[in-house]
Short mmCIF file of C-alpha atoms and ligand atoms in Angstrom, two decimals:
data_model
loop_
_atom_site.label_atom_id
_atom_site.label_comp_id
_atom_site.label_asym_id
_atom_site.label_seq_id
_atom_site.Cartn_x
_atom_site.Cartn_y
_atom_site.Cartn_z
CA MET A 117 11.15 -3.73 -19.90
CA ASP A 118 11.60 -3.00 -16.00
CA ALA A 119 14.28 -0.39 -14.97
CA THR A 120 16.54 -1.60 -12.09
CA GLU A 121 18.02 1.69 -11.92
CA ASP A 122 17.77 5.26 -11.93
CA THR A 123 18.04 6.37 -15.51
CA ASN A 124 16.38 9.61 -15.25
CA THR A 125 18.39 12.86 -16.17
CA SER A 126 19.68 15.55 -13.68
CA LYS A 127 17.64 18.25 -15.61
CA GLN A 128 14.13 16.31 -15.04
CA TYR A 129 15.24 16.01 -11.15
CA ALA A 130 15.86 19.94 -11.31
CA LEU A 131 12.28 20.52 -12.70
CA PHE A 132 10.75 18.18 -10.54
CA HIS A 133 12.46 19.82 -7.32
CA LYS A 134 10.97 23.40 -8.74
CA ILE A 135 7.35 22.21 -8.71
CA LEU A 136 7.88 20.43 -5.52
CA ARG A 137 9.20 23.75 -3.79
CA GLU A 138 6.18 25.76 -5.41
CA SER A 139 3.57 23.04 -4.17
CA LYS A 140 1.64 23.98 -1.22
CA HIS A 141 -0.01 20.30 -0.86
CA VAL A 142 1.57 17.28 -2.00
CA ALA A 143 0.15 14.31 -1.58
CA ILE A 144 1.41 10.75 -2.09
CA LEU A 145 -0.32 7.43 -3.30
CA SER A 146 1.59 4.39 -2.78
CA GLY A 147 1.33 0.70 -3.93
CA ALA A 148 3.14 -2.42 -3.34
CA GLY A 149 5.95 -1.30 -5.58
CA LEU A 150 6.96 0.90 -2.51
CA SER A 151 7.68 -1.95 -0.39
CA ALA A 152 8.87 -4.31 -3.44
CA GLU A 153 12.89 -3.22 -2.19
CA SER A 154 12.04 -4.39 1.07
CA GLY A 155 11.53 -7.58 -0.23
CA VAL A 156 7.36 -7.72 -0.10
CA PRO A 157 5.94 -9.09 -3.09
CA THR A 158 3.80 -7.32 -5.49
CA PHE A 159 0.46 -8.21 -6.66
CA ARG A 160 0.44 -8.19 -10.16
CA GLY A 161 4.34 -9.17 -10.55
CA PRO A 162 5.99 -12.60 -10.42
CA GLY A 163 5.50 -12.90 -6.60
CA GLY A 164 1.48 -12.35 -7.13
CA TYR A 165 1.01 -16.06 -6.08
CA TRP A 166 0.54 -18.04 -3.10
CA ARG A 167 0.95 -21.84 -3.63
CA ARG A 168 -1.08 -22.29 -6.96
CA PHE A 169 -3.64 -19.13 -6.51
CA VAL A 170 -3.64 -15.69 -7.76
CA ALA A 171 -2.93 -13.50 -4.84
CA THR A 172 -5.99 -10.97 -5.82
CA GLN A 173 -8.11 -13.97 -5.98
CA LEU A 174 -7.91 -15.00 -2.36
CA ALA A 175 -8.57 -11.20 -1.75
CA THR A 176 -12.23 -11.36 -1.83
CA PRO A 177 -15.10 -11.93 0.75
CA GLU A 178 -16.41 -14.87 -1.63
CA ALA A 179 -12.93 -16.69 -1.31
CA PHE A 180 -13.38 -16.05 2.46
CA LYS A 181 -16.75 -17.60 2.83
CA GLU A 182 -15.70 -20.52 0.73
CA ASN A 183 -12.76 -21.28 2.29
CA PRO A 184 -11.73 -19.10 5.28
CA SER A 185 -8.70 -21.86 6.18
CA ARG A 186 -7.19 -21.35 3.27
CA VAL A 187 -7.37 -17.41 3.03
CA TRP A 188 -6.25 -17.32 6.67
CA GLN A 189 -2.97 -19.44 5.47
CA PHE A 190 -2.65 -17.17 3.08
CA TYR A 191 -2.61 -14.02 5.30
CA HIS A 192 -0.54 -15.52 7.99
CA TYR A 193 1.95 -16.43 5.23
CA ARG A 194 2.16 -12.86 4.71
CA ARG A 195 2.08 -11.87 8.28
CA ASN A 196 4.93 -14.31 9.06
CA GLY A 197 6.73 -13.07 6.03
CA MET A 198 6.64 -9.57 7.32
CA LEU A 199 8.72 -10.41 10.51
CA THR A 200 12.21 -10.05 8.35
CA LYS A 201 11.05 -7.07 6.34
CA GLN A 202 11.95 -3.67 7.09
CA PRO A 203 11.56 -0.06 5.48
CA ASN A 204 13.34 0.69 2.69
CA PRO A 205 15.20 4.05 1.28
CA ALA A 206 11.62 5.14 -0.32
CA HIS A 207 9.66 4.47 3.00
CA LYS A 208 12.49 6.53 5.09
CA ALA A 209 12.48 9.21 2.38
CA LEU A 210 8.72 10.01 3.25
CA SER A 211 9.63 10.72 7.18
CA LYS A 212 12.62 12.67 6.06
CA TYR A 213 10.56 14.93 4.07
CA ARG A 214 7.68 15.44 6.44
CA ARG A 215 10.58 16.44 8.71
CA LEU A 216 11.44 19.00 5.93
CA VAL A 217 7.70 20.08 5.59
CA ASP A 218 7.43 20.31 9.51
CA SER A 219 10.61 22.40 9.97
CA LYS A 220 9.48 24.60 6.90
CA GLN A 221 12.29 23.76 5.15
CA ALA A 222 10.14 22.66 1.99
CA GLY A 223 9.76 25.85 0.35
CA GLU A 224 6.17 26.60 -0.26
CA THR A 225 5.05 23.22 1.05
CA THR A 226 2.71 23.16 3.85
CA THR A 227 0.93 19.86 3.92
CA PHE A 228 2.40 16.20 2.96
CA THR A 229 0.11 13.38 3.15
CA VAL A 230 0.58 9.74 2.41
CA ILE A 231 -2.22 7.57 1.20
CA THR A 232 -1.12 3.76 0.75
CA GLN A 233 -3.02 0.88 -0.41
CA ASN A 234 -0.42 -1.10 1.46
CA ILE A 235 -1.19 -3.17 4.24
CA ASP A 236 2.03 -4.03 5.33
CA GLU A 237 2.51 -1.15 7.99
CA LEU A 238 5.98 -0.39 6.46
CA THR A 239 5.09 3.13 5.80
CA PRO A 240 6.63 5.13 8.84
CA ARG A 241 4.30 5.99 11.64
CA ASP A 242 5.46 9.50 11.99
CA VAL A 243 4.16 10.37 8.65
CA ASP A 244 0.53 9.15 9.85
CA PRO A 245 0.07 7.28 6.64
CA ILE A 246 -4.05 6.86 5.54
CA GLU A 247 -3.66 3.24 5.00
CA MET A 248 -6.90 2.94 2.73
CA HIS A 249 -6.91 -0.84 2.60
CA GLY A 250 -6.58 -1.61 6.19
CA SER A 251 -3.66 -3.86 7.84
CA LEU A 252 -2.12 -7.34 8.05
CA PHE A 253 -2.07 -6.38 11.92
CA ARG A 254 -5.40 -5.51 12.37
CA ILE A 255 -8.13 -8.04 12.72
CA ARG A 256 -11.99 -7.90 12.86
CA CYS A 257 -15.13 -10.12 13.86
CA THR A 258 -17.14 -11.24 11.12
CA ALA A 259 -20.23 -11.48 13.59
CA CYS A 260 -19.98 -8.43 16.02
CA GLY A 261 -17.51 -5.91 14.28
CA ARG A 262 -15.07 -5.92 16.92
CA ARG A 263 -11.37 -4.88 15.96
CA GLU A 264 -8.04 -5.32 17.44
CA GLN A 265 -4.59 -4.75 16.71
CA ASN A 266 -2.84 -8.38 16.48
CA ARG A 267 0.74 -9.14 15.48
CA ASP A 268 0.94 -12.48 17.12
CA ASN A 269 2.67 -14.77 14.92
CA PRO A 270 1.02 -17.11 14.91
CA ILE A 271 -2.26 -15.84 15.48
CA CYS A 272 -3.61 -19.34 16.43
CA GLU A 273 -2.04 -22.64 16.68
CA ALA A 274 -3.69 -24.03 13.95
CA LEU A 275 -1.82 -21.66 11.82
CA ARG A 276 1.73 -22.69 12.82
CA GLY A 277 3.78 -24.18 10.49
CA THR A 278 1.35 -23.57 7.23
CA GLU A 279 3.53 -20.71 6.31
CA ASP A 280 5.58 -23.59 5.14
CA ILE A 281 4.34 -23.81 1.20
CA GLU A 282 6.62 -26.90 0.67
CA LYS A 283 4.25 -28.97 3.03
CA GLU A 284 0.22 -29.83 1.89
CA GLU A 285 -2.03 -27.02 2.39
CA ALA A 286 -4.14 -27.64 5.79
CA ASN A 287 -7.45 -27.80 6.10
CA ILE A 288 -8.30 -26.05 9.14
CA PRO A 289 -11.76 -26.25 10.82
CA ILE A 290 -13.69 -22.46 11.52
CA GLU A 291 -13.45 -23.46 15.40
CA LYS A 292 -9.70 -23.53 15.20
CA LEU A 293 -9.20 -20.36 13.34
CA PRO A 294 -8.69 -16.96 15.02
CA SER A 295 -12.29 -16.27 17.04
CA CYS A 296 -13.83 -13.08 18.69
CA SER A 297 -12.71 -12.88 22.33
CA GLY A 298 -16.07 -10.80 22.83
CA CYS A 299 -18.86 -13.19 20.94
CA GLY A 300 -16.96 -16.11 19.70
CA GLY A 301 -17.42 -15.44 16.04
CA LEU A 302 -14.86 -16.04 13.42
CA MET A 303 -12.21 -13.26 13.08
CA ARG A 304 -10.96 -11.88 9.55
CA PRO A 305 -8.00 -9.66 8.12
CA ASP A 306 -9.05 -6.25 8.88
CA VAL A 307 -8.38 -5.43 5.06
CA VAL A 308 -10.61 -4.08 2.45
CA TRP A 309 -11.30 -7.02 -0.27
CA PHE A 310 -12.60 -6.63 -3.71
CA HIS A 311 -16.22 -5.55 -3.90
CA GLU A 312 -16.16 -4.29 -0.43
CA ASN A 313 -16.58 -0.87 0.25
CA LEU A 314 -13.80 1.30 1.70
CA ASP A 315 -13.96 2.94 5.21
CA GLU A 316 -16.34 6.13 4.71
CA ASP A 317 -14.20 8.39 7.10
CA ILE A 318 -11.03 7.34 5.29
CA MET A 319 -12.50 8.30 2.01
CA LYS A 320 -13.91 11.59 3.23
CA ARG A 321 -10.49 12.07 4.67
CA ILE A 322 -9.03 11.55 1.20
CA SER A 323 -11.39 13.44 -0.70
CA ASP A 324 -10.41 16.35 1.48
CA VAL A 325 -6.55 16.14 0.55
CA LEU A 326 -7.54 15.28 -3.18
CA ARG A 327 -9.47 18.20 -3.27
CA GLU A 328 -6.61 20.90 -2.20
CA CYS A 329 -3.61 18.93 -3.63
CA ASP A 330 -1.78 20.63 -5.95
CA LEU A 331 1.04 17.86 -6.42
CA PHE A 332 0.20 14.18 -6.47
CA LEU A 333 2.85 11.60 -6.43
CA VAL A 334 2.08 7.90 -7.47
CA VAL A 335 4.44 5.78 -6.10
CA GLY A 336 4.91 2.00 -6.90
CA THR A 337 1.31 1.14 -7.96
CA SER A 338 -0.08 -0.23 -11.01
CA ALA A 339 -3.11 2.17 -10.43
CA ILE A 340 -5.89 -0.18 -11.82
CA VAL A 341 -7.60 -0.79 -8.83
CA TYR A 342 -10.38 1.68 -7.73
CA PRO A 343 -10.89 3.81 -6.01
CA ALA A 344 -7.26 4.53 -5.94
CA ALA A 345 -7.15 4.32 -9.47
CA GLY A 346 -9.25 7.14 -9.86
CA PHE A 347 -7.40 9.66 -7.65
CA ALA A 348 -5.05 11.14 -10.08
CA GLU A 349 -7.61 12.29 -12.42
CA ARG A 350 -9.55 13.79 -9.97
CA VAL A 351 -5.86 15.88 -8.62
CA LYS A 352 -5.29 16.82 -12.62
CA MET A 353 -8.79 17.67 -13.12
CA LYS A 354 -8.41 20.20 -10.60
CA GLY A 355 -5.21 21.93 -11.90
CA GLY A 356 -2.97 19.55 -9.76
CA LYS A 357 -0.14 18.03 -11.36
CA VAL A 358 0.69 14.35 -11.03
CA VAL A 359 4.01 12.84 -11.29
CA GLU A 360 4.58 8.75 -11.48
CA PHE A 361 7.47 6.73 -9.70
CA ASN A 362 7.42 3.26 -11.23
CA ILE A 363 9.96 0.67 -12.71
CA GLU A 364 7.97 1.05 -15.72
CA ALA A 365 5.61 3.38 -17.41
CA THR A 366 2.30 2.46 -15.87
CA MET A 367 -0.17 5.68 -16.48
CA ASP A 368 -1.18 7.06 -19.69
CA GLU A 369 1.01 9.38 -21.14
CA GLU A 370 -1.96 12.22 -20.96
CA ASP A 371 -2.65 11.45 -17.26
CA VAL A 372 0.92 12.48 -15.71
CA ASP A 373 2.84 15.60 -16.18
CA MET A 374 6.41 13.66 -15.52
CA ARG A 375 7.52 10.20 -14.57
CA PHE A 376 10.58 8.94 -12.84
CA VAL A 377 11.41 5.42 -14.09
CA GLY A 378 13.43 3.34 -11.90
CA PRO A 379 12.89 1.70 -8.25
CA CYS A 380 11.54 4.01 -6.06
CA GLY A 381 14.01 3.38 -3.14
CA GLN A 382 16.86 5.33 -5.75
CA THR A 383 14.21 7.94 -7.29
CA LEU A 384 12.07 8.91 -4.40
CA PRO A 385 14.69 10.30 -2.04
CA LYS A 386 16.58 11.97 -4.73
CA ALA A 387 13.17 13.79 -6.10
CA LEU A 388 12.28 14.86 -2.18
CA ARG A 389 16.01 16.06 -1.92
CA VAL A 390 16.30 13.82 1.39
CA ASP A 391 19.10 11.61 -0.15
CA GLY A 392 21.67 13.23 1.94
CA MET A 393 19.72 13.47 4.90
CA GLU A 394 20.36 11.00 8.07
C1 BJW B 411 7.88 -0.55 -8.42
C2 BJW B 411 8.88 -1.22 -7.86
C3 BJW B 411 10.04 -0.44 -7.27
C4 BJW B 411 7.58 -2.81 -8.58
N1 BJW B 411 9.77 0.89 -7.26
N2 BJW B 411 7.90 0.57 -8.42
C5 BJW B 411 -14.84 1.16 -11.37
C6 BJW B 411 -14.13 0.43 -12.79
C7 BJW B 411 -13.87 -1.13 -12.70
C8 BJW B 411 -13.84 -1.78 -11.58
C9 BJW B 411 -14.07 -1.14 -10.26
C10 BJW B 411 -14.53 0.35 -10.53
N3 BJW B 411 -14.79 0.36 -9.01
C11 BJW B 411 -14.68 -0.52 -8.14
C12 BJW B 411 -14.04 -1.59 -9.23
C13 BJW B 411 -13.97 -3.10 -8.64
C14 BJW B 411 -12.73 -3.04 -7.91
C15 BJW B 411 -11.65 -3.03 -8.93
O1 BJW B 411 -10.94 -1.67 -9.12
N4 BJW B 411 -11.18 -3.76 -9.45
C16 BJW B 411 -10.14 -3.49 -10.69
C17 BJW B 411 -9.50 -4.91 -10.89
C18 BJW B 411 -10.70 -3.05 -12.05
N5 BJW B 411 -12.45 -2.49 -6.82
C19 BJW B 411 -13.13 -2.78 -5.33
O2 BJW B 411 -13.66 -3.69 -5.48
C20 BJW B 411 -12.76 -1.63 -4.19
N6 BJW B 411 -14.28 -1.50 -4.04
C21 BJW B 411 -15.15 -0.61 -4.14
O3 BJW B 411 -14.84 0.06 -4.99
O4 BJW B 411 -16.04 -0.55 -3.32
C22 BJW B 411 -17.47 -0.11 -4.20
C23 BJW B 411 -17.83 -1.16 -4.96
C24 BJW B 411 -18.52 -2.58 -4.20
C25 BJW B 411 -19.04 -3.42 -5.09
C26 BJW B 411 -18.94 -3.45 -6.40
C27 BJW B 411 -18.24 -2.38 -7.10
C28 BJW B 411 -17.70 -1.54 -6.19
C29 BJW B 411 -12.01 -2.39 -3.10
C30 BJW B 411 -10.90 -2.62 -3.87
C31 BJW B 411 -9.79 -3.42 -2.76
C32 BJW B 411 -8.59 -3.90 -3.18
N7 BJW B 411 -7.63 -4.87 -2.16
C33 BJW B 411 -6.53 -5.35 -2.15
C34 BJW B 411 -5.96 -6.49 -1.54
C35 BJW B 411 -6.04 -5.75 0.07
C36 BJW B 411 -5.66 -6.96 1.21
C37 BJW B 411 -4.44 -7.39 0.95
O5 BJW B 411 -3.41 -7.27 0.24
O6 BJW B 411 -4.84 -8.91 0.94
O7 BJW B 411 -5.44 -4.29 -2.32
S1 BJW B 411 -6.12 -5.99 -4.06
C38 BJW B 411 -4.59 -5.49 -4.26
O8 BJW B 411 -4.54 -4.40 -5.37
C39 BJW B 411 -4.37 -4.53 -3.07
C40 BJW B 411 -3.54 -3.58 -3.53
O9 BJW B 411 -3.56 -2.39 -2.55
C41 BJW B 411 -4.39 -3.15 -4.66
C42 BJW B 411 -3.22 -2.26 -5.83
O10 BJW B 411 -2.32 -2.79 -6.12
P1 BJW B 411 -0.98 -2.34 -6.28
O11 BJW B 411 -0.23 -1.84 -5.26
O12 BJW B 411 -1.16 -1.26 -7.19
O13 BJW B 411 -0.01 -3.30 -6.64
P2 BJW B 411 0.50 -4.37 -8.05
O14 BJW B 411 1.33 -5.63 -7.66
O15 BJW B 411 -0.64 -4.20 -9.36
O16 BJW B 411 1.41 -3.06 -8.46
C43 BJW B 411 2.71 -2.68 -7.99
C44 BJW B 411 3.42 -1.55 -8.86
O17 BJW B 411 4.76 -1.29 -8.52
C45 BJW B 411 3.54 -2.13 -10.50
O18 BJW B 411 3.42 -0.91 -11.20
C46 BJW B 411 5.23 -2.32 -10.83
O19 BJW B 411 5.53 -1.91 -11.92
C47 BJW B 411 5.46 -1.39 -9.57
N8 BJW B 411 6.80 -1.47 -8.88
N9 BJW B 411 8.65 -2.45 -7.92
C48 BJW B 411 8.75 1.39 -8.03
N10 BJW B 411 10.95 -1.07 -6.91
ZN1 ZN B 412 -17.18 -10.77 17.94
#
């Protein structure tokens, strides 16, 4: 059953605090659960649908090729929805902990890296997150590869109003979907879909982080999508510790050293000892 409150014991937190203070290189892998308390739907939860479609089935190059109008409406819906979403206490805890590390008040900890699978940009910019699956607010040309940041809402006139899922799905011709200001090609969300390779530089940065990481926190992810699903094992194989934060136990017992079951907006600030900080 999903936990709606923090039922972890003070003994468990005390043990974790000791491990945290003694760890030199702390890294976090976050997933959709990190943003759940901000009201952003997760993929494999009840909100993992857009209209009658399973969200992960729209997050593929095949779906975009077959029906770019539908896939753009799905992303427009999510971009539009983000207008009313704010970082929650778990996101804020990351900034606060970064401040502790930077001011050398975090024991032995000298590096703190946040790797996120989320594309919502709710992870505070001051933790310089590695956004391994891209961003909802970046687009890229399918013809020339040109990338741009874009927060326009709607991103093009034809998508205006299509966020209303009570209305029938629109059938937008390609010429009316977002196009490249350089070559006129069709733009797509600059995110990583299933069966697509992740950016090489990002993977290299992540490998460097995992190589030296001695404490890896897996926060709000079902940890089933590769390559992220393999990160904890890589840390563990090198002798690092892995701690899961989730509303339910998702990782196998033998793959974690500890877990905090409960909403990460409650558990993470307490675990990082930043809950009293402004
Ligand atoms: C809370 C909470 C609260 C809720 N507090 N917790 C090896 C084996 C098998 C398959 C593969 C493999 N290697 C590669 C593959 C194929 C594929 C894959 O992994 N498939 C799996 C399904 C098995 N991987 C890929 O295709 C990747 N590419 C790749 O590897 O390239 C090489 C290659 C090329 C060709 C062929 C094969 C390999 C790319 C993966 C890209 C994933 N993209 C998406 C969409 C991004 C854009 C978008 O958002 O639209 O990324 S899919 C989706 O899943 C999204 C997410 O980032 C990702 C992970 O989901 P996440 O974040 O874990 O969300 P949920 O909903 O699953 O979980 C939420 C969790 O939070 C739950 O556990 C809740 O309990 C919890 N929770 N509230 C704490 N308050
Ligand atoms: Zn172009």
